[in-house]
Coordinates of C-alpha atoms in Angstrom, one line a residue:
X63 CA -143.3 47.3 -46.8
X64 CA -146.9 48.6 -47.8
X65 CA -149.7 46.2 -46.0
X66 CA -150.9 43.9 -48.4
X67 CA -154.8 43.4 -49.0
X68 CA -154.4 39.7 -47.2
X69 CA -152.7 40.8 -44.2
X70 CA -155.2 43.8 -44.4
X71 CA -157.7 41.4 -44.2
X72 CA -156.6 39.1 -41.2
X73 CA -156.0 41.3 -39.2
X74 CA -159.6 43.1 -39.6
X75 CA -160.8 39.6 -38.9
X76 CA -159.0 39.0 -35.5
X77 CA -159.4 42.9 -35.0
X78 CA -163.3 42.3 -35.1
X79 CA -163.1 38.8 -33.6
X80 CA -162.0 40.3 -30.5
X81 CA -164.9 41.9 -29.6
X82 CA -167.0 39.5 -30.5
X83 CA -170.1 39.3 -28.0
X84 CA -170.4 42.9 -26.9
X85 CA -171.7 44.1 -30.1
X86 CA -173.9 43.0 -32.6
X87 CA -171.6 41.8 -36.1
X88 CA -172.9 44.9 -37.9
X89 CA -171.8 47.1 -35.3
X90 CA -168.1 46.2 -36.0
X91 CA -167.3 48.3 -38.4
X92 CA -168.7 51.5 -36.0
X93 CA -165.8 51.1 -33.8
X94 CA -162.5 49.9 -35.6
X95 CA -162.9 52.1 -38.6
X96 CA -163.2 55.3 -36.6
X97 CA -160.2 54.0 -34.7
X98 CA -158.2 53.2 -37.7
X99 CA -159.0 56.8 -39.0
X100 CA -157.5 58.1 -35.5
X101 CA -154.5 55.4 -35.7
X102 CA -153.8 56.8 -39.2
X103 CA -153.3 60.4 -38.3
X104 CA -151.8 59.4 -35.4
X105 CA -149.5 57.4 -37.6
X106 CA -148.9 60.3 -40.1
X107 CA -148.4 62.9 -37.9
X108 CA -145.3 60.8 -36.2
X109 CA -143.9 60.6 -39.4
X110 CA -144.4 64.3 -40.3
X111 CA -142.7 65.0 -36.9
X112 CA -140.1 63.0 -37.6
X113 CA -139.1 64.2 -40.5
X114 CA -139.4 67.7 -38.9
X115 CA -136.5 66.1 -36.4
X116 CA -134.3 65.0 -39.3
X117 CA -134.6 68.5 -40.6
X118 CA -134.0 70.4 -37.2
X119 CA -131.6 67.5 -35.5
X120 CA -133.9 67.9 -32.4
X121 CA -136.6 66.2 -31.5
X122 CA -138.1 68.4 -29.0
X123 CA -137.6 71.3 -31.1
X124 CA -139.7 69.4 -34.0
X125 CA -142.5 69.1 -31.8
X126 CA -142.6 72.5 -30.5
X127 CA -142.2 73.9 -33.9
X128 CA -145.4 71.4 -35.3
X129 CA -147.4 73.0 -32.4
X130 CA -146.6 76.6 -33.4
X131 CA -146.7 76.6 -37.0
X132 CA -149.5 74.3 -38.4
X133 CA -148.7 74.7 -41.8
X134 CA -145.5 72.1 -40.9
X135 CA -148.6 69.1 -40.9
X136 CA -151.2 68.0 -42.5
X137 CA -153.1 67.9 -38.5
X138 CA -151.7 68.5 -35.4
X139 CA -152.0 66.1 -32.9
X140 CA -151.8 66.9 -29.4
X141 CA -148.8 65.2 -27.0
X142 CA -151.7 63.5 -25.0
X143 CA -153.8 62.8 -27.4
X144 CA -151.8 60.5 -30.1
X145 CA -152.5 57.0 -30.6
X146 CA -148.9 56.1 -28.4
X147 CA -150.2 58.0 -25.2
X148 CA -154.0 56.8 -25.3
X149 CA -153.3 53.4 -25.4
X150 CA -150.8 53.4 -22.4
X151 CA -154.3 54.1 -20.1
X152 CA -155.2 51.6 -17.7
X153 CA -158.1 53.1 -16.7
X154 CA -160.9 55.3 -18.0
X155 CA -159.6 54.0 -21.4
X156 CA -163.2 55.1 -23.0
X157 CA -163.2 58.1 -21.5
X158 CA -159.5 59.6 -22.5
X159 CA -160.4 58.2 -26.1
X160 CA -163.3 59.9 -26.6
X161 CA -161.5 63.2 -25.0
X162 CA -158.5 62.5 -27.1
X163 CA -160.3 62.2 -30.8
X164 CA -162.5 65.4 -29.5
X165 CA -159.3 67.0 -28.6
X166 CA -157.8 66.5 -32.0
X167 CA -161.1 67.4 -33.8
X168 CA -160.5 71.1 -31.8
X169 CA -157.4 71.5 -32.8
X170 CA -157.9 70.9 -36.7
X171 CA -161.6 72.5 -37.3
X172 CA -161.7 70.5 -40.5
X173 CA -161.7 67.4 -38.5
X174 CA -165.0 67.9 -36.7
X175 CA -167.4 65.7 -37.6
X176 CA -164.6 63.6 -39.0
X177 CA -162.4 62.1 -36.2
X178 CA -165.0 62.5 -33.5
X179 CA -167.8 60.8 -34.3
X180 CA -168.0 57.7 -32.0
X181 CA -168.4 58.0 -27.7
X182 CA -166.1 54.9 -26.7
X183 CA -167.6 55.6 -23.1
X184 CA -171.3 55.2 -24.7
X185 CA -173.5 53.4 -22.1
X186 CA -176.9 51.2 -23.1
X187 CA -179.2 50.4 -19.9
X188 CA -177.0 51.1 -18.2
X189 CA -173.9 49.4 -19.7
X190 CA -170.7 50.3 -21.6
X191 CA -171.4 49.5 -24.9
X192 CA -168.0 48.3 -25.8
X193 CA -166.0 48.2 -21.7
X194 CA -162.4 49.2 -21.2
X195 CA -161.1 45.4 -21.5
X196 CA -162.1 45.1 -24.9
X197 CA -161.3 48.6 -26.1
X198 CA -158.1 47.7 -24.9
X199 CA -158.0 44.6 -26.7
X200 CA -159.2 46.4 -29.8
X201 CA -156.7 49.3 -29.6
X202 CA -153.8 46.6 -28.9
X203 CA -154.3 44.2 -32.0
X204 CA -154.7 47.6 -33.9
X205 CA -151.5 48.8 -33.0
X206 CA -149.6 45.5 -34.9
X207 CA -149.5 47.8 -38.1
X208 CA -148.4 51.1 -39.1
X209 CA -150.6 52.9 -41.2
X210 CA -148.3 56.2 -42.5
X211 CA -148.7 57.2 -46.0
X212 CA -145.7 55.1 -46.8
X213 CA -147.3 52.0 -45.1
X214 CA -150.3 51.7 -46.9
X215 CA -152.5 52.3 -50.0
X216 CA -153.6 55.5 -50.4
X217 CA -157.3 54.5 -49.6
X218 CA -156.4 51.8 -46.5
X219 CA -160.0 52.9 -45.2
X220 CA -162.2 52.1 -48.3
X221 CA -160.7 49.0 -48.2
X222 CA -161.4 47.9 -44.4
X223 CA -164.7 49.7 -44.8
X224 CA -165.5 47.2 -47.6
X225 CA -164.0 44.5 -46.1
X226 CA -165.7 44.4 -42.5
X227 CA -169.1 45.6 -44.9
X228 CA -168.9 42.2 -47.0
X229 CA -167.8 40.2 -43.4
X230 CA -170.5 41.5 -41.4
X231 CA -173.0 43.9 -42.3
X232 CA -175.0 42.1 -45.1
X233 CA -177.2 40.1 -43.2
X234 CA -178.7 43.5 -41.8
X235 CA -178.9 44.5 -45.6
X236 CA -176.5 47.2 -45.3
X237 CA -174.0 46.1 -47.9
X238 CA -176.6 46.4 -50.7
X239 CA -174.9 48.0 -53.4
X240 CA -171.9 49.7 -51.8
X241 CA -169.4 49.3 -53.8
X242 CA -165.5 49.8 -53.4
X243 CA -163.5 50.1 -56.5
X244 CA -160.3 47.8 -56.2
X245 CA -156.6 49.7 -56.3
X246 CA -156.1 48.6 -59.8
X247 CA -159.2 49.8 -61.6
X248 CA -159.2 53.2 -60.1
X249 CA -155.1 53.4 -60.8
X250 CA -156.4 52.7 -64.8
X251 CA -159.3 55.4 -64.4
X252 CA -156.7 57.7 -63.3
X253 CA -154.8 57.0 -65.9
X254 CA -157.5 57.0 -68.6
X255 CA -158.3 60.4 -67.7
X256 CA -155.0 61.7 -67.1
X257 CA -155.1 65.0 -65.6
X258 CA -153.2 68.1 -66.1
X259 CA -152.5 71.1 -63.4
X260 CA -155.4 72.9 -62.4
X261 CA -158.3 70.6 -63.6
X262 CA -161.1 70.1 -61.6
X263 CA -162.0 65.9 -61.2
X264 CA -165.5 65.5 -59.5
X265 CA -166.9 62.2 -58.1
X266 CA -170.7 62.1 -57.7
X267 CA -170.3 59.0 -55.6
X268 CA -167.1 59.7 -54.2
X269 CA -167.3 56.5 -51.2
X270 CA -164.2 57.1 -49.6
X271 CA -162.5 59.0 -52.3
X272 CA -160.1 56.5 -53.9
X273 CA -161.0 57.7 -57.5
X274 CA -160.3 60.8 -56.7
X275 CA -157.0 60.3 -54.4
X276 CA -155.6 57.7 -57.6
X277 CA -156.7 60.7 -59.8
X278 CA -154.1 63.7 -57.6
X279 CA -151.7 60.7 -57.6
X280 CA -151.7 60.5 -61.1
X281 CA -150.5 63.7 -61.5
X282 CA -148.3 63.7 -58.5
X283 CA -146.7 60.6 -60.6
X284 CA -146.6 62.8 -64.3
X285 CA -144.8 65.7 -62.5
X286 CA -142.2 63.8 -61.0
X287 CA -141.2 62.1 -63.9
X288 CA -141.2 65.4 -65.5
X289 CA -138.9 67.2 -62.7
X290 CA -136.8 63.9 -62.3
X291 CA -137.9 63.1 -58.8
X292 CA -139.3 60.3 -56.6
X293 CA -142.9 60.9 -56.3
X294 CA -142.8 61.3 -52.4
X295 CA -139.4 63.3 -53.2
X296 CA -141.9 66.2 -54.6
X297 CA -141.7 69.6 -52.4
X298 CA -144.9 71.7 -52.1
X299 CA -144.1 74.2 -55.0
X300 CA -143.5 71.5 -57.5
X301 CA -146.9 70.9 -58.5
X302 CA -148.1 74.8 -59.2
X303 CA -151.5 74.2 -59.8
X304 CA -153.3 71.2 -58.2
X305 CA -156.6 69.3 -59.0
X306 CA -159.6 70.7 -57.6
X307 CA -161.4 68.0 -56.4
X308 CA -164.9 67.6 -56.1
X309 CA -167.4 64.9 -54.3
X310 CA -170.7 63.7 -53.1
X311 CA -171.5 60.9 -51.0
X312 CA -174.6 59.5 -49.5
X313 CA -173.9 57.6 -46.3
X314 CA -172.1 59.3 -43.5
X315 CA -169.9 57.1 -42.0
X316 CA -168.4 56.4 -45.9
X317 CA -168.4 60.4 -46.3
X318 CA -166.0 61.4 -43.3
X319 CA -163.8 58.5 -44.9
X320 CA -163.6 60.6 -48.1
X321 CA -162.8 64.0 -45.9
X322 CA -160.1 61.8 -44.1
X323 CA -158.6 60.6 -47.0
X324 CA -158.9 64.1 -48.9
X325 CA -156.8 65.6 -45.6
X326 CA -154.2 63.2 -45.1
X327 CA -153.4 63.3 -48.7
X328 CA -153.3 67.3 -48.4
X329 CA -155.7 67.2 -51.4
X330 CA -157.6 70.9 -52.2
X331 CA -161.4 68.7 -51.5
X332 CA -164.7 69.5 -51.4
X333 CA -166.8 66.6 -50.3
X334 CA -170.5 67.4 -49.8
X335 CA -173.3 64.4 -48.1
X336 CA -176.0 63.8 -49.6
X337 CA -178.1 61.7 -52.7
X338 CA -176.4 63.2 -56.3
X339 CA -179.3 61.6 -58.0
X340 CA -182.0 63.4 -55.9
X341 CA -180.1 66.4 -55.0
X342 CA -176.9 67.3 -56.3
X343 CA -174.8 69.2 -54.1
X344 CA -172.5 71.1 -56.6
X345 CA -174.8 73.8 -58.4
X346 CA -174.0 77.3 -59.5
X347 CA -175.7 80.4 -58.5
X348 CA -178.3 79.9 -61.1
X349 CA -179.9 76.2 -60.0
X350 CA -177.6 74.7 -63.0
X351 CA -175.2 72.4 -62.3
X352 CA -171.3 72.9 -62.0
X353 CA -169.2 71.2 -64.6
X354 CA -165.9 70.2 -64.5
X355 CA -162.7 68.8 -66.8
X356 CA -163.1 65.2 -65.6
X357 CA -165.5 62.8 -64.0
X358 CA -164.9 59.9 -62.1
X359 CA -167.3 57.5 -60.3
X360 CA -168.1 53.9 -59.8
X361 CA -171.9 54.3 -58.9
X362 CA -174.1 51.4 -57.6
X363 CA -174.4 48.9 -60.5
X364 CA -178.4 48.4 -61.8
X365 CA -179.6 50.7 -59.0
X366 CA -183.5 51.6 -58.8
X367 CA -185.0 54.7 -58.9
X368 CA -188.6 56.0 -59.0
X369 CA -189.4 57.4 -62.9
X370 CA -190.8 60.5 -60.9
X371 CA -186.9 61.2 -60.2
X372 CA -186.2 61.0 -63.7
X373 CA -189.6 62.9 -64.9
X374 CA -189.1 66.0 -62.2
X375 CA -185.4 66.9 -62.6
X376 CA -184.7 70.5 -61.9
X377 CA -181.4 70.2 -63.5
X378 CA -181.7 69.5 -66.9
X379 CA -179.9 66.3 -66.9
X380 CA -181.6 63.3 -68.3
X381 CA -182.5 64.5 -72.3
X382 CA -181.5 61.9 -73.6
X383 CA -184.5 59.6 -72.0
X384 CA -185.5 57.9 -69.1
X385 CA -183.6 55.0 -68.1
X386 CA -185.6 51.9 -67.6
X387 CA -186.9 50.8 -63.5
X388 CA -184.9 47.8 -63.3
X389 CA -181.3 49.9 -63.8
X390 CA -180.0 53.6 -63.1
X391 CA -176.8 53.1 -65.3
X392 CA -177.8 55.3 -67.6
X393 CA -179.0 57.6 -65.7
X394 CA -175.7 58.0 -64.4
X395 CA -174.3 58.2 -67.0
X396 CA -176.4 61.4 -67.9
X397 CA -175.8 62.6 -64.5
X398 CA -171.6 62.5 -65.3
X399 CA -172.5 64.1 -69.1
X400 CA -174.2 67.0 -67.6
X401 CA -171.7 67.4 -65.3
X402 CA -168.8 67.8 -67.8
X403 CA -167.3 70.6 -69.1
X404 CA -167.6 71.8 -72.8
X405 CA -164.0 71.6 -74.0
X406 CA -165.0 74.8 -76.3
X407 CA -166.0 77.2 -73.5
X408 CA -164.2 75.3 -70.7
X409 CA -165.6 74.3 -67.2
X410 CA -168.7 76.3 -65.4
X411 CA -168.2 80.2 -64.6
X412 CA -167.7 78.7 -60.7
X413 CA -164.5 77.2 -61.9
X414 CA -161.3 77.6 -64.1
X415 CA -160.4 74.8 -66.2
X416 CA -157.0 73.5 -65.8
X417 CA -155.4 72.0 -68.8
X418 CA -158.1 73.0 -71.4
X419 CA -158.7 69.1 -72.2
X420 CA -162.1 69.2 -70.4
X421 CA -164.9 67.0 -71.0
X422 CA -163.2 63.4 -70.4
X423 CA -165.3 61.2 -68.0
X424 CA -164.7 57.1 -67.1
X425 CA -167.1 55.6 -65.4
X426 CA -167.6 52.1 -64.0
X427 CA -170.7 49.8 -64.7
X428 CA -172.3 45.8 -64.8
X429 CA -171.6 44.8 -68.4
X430 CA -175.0 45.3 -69.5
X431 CA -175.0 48.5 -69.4
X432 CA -173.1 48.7 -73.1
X433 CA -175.5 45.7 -74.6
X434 CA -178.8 45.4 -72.8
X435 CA -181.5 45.8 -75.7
X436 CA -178.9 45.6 -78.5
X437 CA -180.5 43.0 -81.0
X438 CA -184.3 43.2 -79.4
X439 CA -187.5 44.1 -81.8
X440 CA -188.7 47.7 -81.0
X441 CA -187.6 49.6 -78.3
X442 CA -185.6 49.5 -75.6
X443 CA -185.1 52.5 -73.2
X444 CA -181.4 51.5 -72.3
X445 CA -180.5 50.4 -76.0
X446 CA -182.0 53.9 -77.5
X447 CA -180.3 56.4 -74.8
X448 CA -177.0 54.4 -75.2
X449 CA -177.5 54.8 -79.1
X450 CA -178.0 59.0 -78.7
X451 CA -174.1 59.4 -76.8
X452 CA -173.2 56.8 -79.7
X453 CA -174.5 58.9 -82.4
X454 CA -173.3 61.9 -80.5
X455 CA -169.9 61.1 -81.2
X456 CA -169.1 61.1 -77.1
X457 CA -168.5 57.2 -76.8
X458 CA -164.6 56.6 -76.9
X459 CA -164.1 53.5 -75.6
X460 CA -165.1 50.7 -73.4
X461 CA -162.9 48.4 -71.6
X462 CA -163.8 44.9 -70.3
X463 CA -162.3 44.2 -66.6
X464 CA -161.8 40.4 -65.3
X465 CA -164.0 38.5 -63.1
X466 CA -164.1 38.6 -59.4
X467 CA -161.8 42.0 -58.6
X468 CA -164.8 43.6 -56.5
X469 CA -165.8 42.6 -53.4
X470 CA -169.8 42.2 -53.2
X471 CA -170.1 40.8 -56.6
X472 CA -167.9 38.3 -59.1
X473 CA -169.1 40.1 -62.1
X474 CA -166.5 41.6 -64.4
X475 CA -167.7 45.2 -65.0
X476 CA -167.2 47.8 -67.5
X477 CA -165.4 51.0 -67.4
X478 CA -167.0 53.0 -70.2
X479 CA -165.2 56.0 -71.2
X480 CA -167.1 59.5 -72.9
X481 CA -165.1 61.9 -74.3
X482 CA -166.5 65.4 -75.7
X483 CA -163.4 65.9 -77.2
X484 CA -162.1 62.8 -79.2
X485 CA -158.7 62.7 -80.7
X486 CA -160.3 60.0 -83.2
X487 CA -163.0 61.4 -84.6
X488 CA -165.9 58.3 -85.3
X489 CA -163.8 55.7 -83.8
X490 CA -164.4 53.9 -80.6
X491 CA -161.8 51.6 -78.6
X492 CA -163.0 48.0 -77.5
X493 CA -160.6 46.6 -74.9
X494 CA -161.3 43.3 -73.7
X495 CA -159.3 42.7 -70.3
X496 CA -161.3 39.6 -69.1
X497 CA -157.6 37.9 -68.9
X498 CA -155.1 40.3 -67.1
X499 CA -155.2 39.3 -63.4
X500 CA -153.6 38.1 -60.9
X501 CA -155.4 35.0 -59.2
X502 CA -156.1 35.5 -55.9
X503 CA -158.3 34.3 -52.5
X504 CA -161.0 35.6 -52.1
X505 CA -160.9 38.4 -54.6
X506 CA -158.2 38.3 -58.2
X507 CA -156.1 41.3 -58.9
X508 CA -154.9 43.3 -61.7
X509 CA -151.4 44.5 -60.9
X510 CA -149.9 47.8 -62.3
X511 CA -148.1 46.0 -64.9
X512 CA -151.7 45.2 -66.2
X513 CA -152.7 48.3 -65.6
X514 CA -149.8 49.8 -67.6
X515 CA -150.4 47.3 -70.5
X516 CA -154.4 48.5 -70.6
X517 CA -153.4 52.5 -70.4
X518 CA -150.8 52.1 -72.8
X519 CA -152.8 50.6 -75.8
X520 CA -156.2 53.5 -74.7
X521 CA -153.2 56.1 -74.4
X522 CA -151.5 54.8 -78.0
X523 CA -155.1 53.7 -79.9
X524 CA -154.5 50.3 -80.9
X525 CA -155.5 47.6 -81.8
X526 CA -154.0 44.4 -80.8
X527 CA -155.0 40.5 -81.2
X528 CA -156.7 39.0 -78.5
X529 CA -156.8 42.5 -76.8
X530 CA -158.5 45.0 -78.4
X531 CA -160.6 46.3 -81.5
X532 CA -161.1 50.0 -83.2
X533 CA -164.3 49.9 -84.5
X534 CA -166.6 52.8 -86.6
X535 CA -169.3 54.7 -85.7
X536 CA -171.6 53.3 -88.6
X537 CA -170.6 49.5 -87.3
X538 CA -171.5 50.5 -83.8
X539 CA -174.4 51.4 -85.3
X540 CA -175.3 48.0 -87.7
X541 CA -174.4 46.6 -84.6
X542 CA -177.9 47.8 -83.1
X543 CA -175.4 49.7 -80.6
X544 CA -173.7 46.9 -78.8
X545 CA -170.7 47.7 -77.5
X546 CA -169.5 45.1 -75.1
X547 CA -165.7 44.3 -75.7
X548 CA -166.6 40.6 -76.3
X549 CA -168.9 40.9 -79.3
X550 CA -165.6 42.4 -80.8
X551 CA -162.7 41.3 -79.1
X552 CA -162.8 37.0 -78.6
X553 CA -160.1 35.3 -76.5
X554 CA -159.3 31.8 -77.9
X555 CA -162.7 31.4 -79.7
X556 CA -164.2 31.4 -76.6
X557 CA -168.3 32.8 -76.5
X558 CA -168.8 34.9 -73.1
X559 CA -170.8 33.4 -70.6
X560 CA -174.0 36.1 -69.4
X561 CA -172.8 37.6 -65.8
X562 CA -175.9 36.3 -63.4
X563 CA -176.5 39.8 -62.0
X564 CA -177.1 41.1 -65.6
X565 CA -179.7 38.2 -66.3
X566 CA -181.4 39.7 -63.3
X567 CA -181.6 43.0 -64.9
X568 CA -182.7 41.5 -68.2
X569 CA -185.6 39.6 -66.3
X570 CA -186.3 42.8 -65.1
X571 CA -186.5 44.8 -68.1
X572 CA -188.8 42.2 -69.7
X573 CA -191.4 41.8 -66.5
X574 CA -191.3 45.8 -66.8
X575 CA -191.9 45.4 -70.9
X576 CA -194.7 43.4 -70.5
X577 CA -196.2 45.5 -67.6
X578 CA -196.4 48.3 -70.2
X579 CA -197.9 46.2 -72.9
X580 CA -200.7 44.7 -70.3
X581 CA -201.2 48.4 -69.2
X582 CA -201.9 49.5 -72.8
X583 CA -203.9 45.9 -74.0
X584 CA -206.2 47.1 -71.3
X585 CA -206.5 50.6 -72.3
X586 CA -207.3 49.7 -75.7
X587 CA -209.7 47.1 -74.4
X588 CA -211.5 49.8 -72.5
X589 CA -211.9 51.6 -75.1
X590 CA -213.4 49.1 -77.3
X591 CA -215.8 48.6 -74.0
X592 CA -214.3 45.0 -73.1

């Protein structure tokens, strides 16, 4: 039975109650996620060997061949140094831990960095940090769960990353803006986007690389329906060309989480640290950056950055203007564009495109981002740059998610959806999914059969009462470029009620308006000699 997000949940909670007192609150999340990272290839591993057994009918043999021949596991794990023989110590518990994940990192290059990155036998004035008792404890209420690939969804560590991050780290600030994309919104990107053998899917803020895992799992999904199979039934030759995956990611701890993830799902990944929006990491040879088929991402909603970032890019990317202070959406947005392929020449020299469908990209935002400065007098830097990709003919559609399905915020979101290569030609797809979710405590849900009724009427382009809308390019336009689904798309009459966090925004955008006006009443006034 795969661990549900409640049970998930509680045991986190007593996971992190349990050490309660030796470390700060903020610190939690520095020690169990690393060990859940070590339980899970621990966990994996013993499941790889097993099946190794079944094959060979021995399970001494298995072992000996995992040990020889590398390429029968995703990692290999050392007899002394899996999760079963660490936690059997008595004594020294710190100390064989810390050897043990080092151990592991040795053995699997790829790991380094990865695995090893906490000292369980750290010392402060003097002191153990977190002693052998509670380490003990830790590694013990840990243990309650198995964490295989068959035991778990596929990104198990984004979630307890976000969890323990909403539980504990926000008084310190940390939490600001990190956002982890629930199961069934990156299950419907995935299927939005639907990729072929051999694309390339990039994620300029990867997190812990569920888009892009949901994305390989897609496809792993398409080709065993195609060959007849059970998804997990699929041998390594059946999928001839897989995704190339590509990612960026700005905080470390959230960036070995997308190389763990990326291993244990044997995914061909290249995740790179660092800030996309200041420095992106995947350029070609000439300073321009690499494009690829499809583009994921679920970037910080109404993020700030200096206009100097904007003003100095090296890269070419923001033509289409200079997204206001008080939000970066689109900004991203011309980040992702840049960063996709031209369908007509394919993806960048550095790359071969896969299925030849290039140039697809779904991305999720705060509501605003499809409406701010629809409607206002004059002009509106967010309104005007949405109103270019508009006029450009690369807006395909934009779907309206429910309330409350992300953790740091109950604000429904967007997934907006550009396409350089439309099937339908000066149309664009409103979907209004406010309704289709699960209720749920502390966060709702939209199960796959709600994800399957959202992909199927994108996939088949219709229109459907109470659901969705197919509206022109020229009513986009006498629509001042609005494109939020519920302007379009009403559920029982009902008028939609303005998310707080986009009233923020709006504030924003006004104090920022009128700073600009005040700034050029005084120049004038200076002129005149007032």
């Amino acid at each position: 039975m795969t661990l549900d997000i409640t049970t998930l949940e509680n045991w986190l909670w007593e996971a992190a109650c349990s050490i309660r007192g030796p470390l700060d609150a903020p610190k939690y999340k520095d020690y169990i996620l690393p060990l859940l990272f070590y339980k899970r290839l621990s966990d994996v591993y013993a499941d790889e060997v097993q099946r190794i057994t079944h094959e060979m009918g021995d399970a001494d043999l298995a072992r000996e061949l995992a040990q020889a021949d590398r390429s029968l596991t995703r990692a290999y794990v050392p007899a002394d140094a899996t999760w079963a023989e660490v936690r059997k110590r008595t004594a020294d518990l710190g100390e064989r831990l810390t050897g043990a994940v080092r151990e592991i990192a040795r053995e699997n290059p790829e790991l380094k960095g990865v695995i090893d990155i906490v000292d369980y036998n750290a010392t402060a004035a003097g002191q153990r940090i977190l002693d052998d008792d509670n380490l003990a404890r830790l590694m013990e209420i840990l243990n309650r769960h198995r964490l295989g690939l068959r035991d778990a969804e596929a990104d198990i560590l984004g979630s307890a990353y976000q969890y323990l991050l909403r539980k504990f780290a926000e008084g310190s600030g940390q939490s600001a803006g990190e956002f982890y994309t629930p199961t069934g919104v990156a299950k419907l990107m995935a299927c939005i986007l639907d990729p072929e053998e051999g694309d390339s899917l990039y994620d300029p803020t990867a997190g812990s690389g569920g888009l892009l895992i949901e994305g390989q799992l897609r496809l792993r999904d398409k080709v065993a329906a195609r060959l007849g199979k059970a998804p997990h039934d699929l041998k390594p030759g059946d999928i001839q060309k897989p995704l190339k995956l590509y990612g960026q990611e700005i905080l470390p701890i959230t960036y070995a989480m997308g190389r763990m993830n990326a291993f244990l799902h044997d995914m061909d990944a290249q995740i790179a640290l660092g800030d996309t929006m200041k420095a992106p990491r995947f350029v070609n040879d000439d300073g321009s950056l690499m494009t690829f088929d499809k583009v994921t991402a679920n970037p910080m909603w109404n993020q700030t950055f200096a206009a100097e970032v904007y003003e100095n890019d090296a890269y070419n990317r923001f033509t289409h203007g200079t997204p206001p202070g008080s939000s970066a959406d689109w900004g991203w947005i011309q980040h992702m564009a840049a960063s996709l392929a031209d369908p007509s020449t394919g993806a960048s020299a550095s790359l071969s495109t896969g299925s030849g469908q290039g140039g697809k990209m779904a991305v999720v935002l705060d509501t605003g981002a499809v409406s701010r400065g629809s409607g206002n007098q004059g002009s509106n830097r967010e309104r005007d740059i949405r109103a270019k990709f508009v006029e450009a003919g690369w807006v395909e559609a934009v779907i309206l998610m429910p309330e409350n399905l992300f953790y740091n915020t109950g604000a429904p979101g967007i997934i907006l959806v550009l396409n350089k290569a439309k099937a339908h030609a000066g149309e664009i797809l409103l979907i209004n999914a406010s309704k289709l979710f699960t209720k749920g405590r502390p966060k709702n849900e939209m199960t796959d059969a709600h994800v399957q009724q959202i992909a199927g009427v994108y996939l088949k382009w219709e229109a459907v009462d109470e659901l969705s809308a197919i509206i022109t390019q020229e009513e986009a336009v006498r629509n001042d470029y609005n494109l939020s689904p519920s302007r379009y798309v009403t559920m029982n009459g009902g008028e939609p009620v303005l998310p707080l966090e986009e009233a923020v925004v709006l504030l924003a955008q006004a104090e920022e308006a009128r700073a600009e006006a005040d700034a050029g009443l005084r120049e004038v006034l200076g002129e005149l000699g007032f």
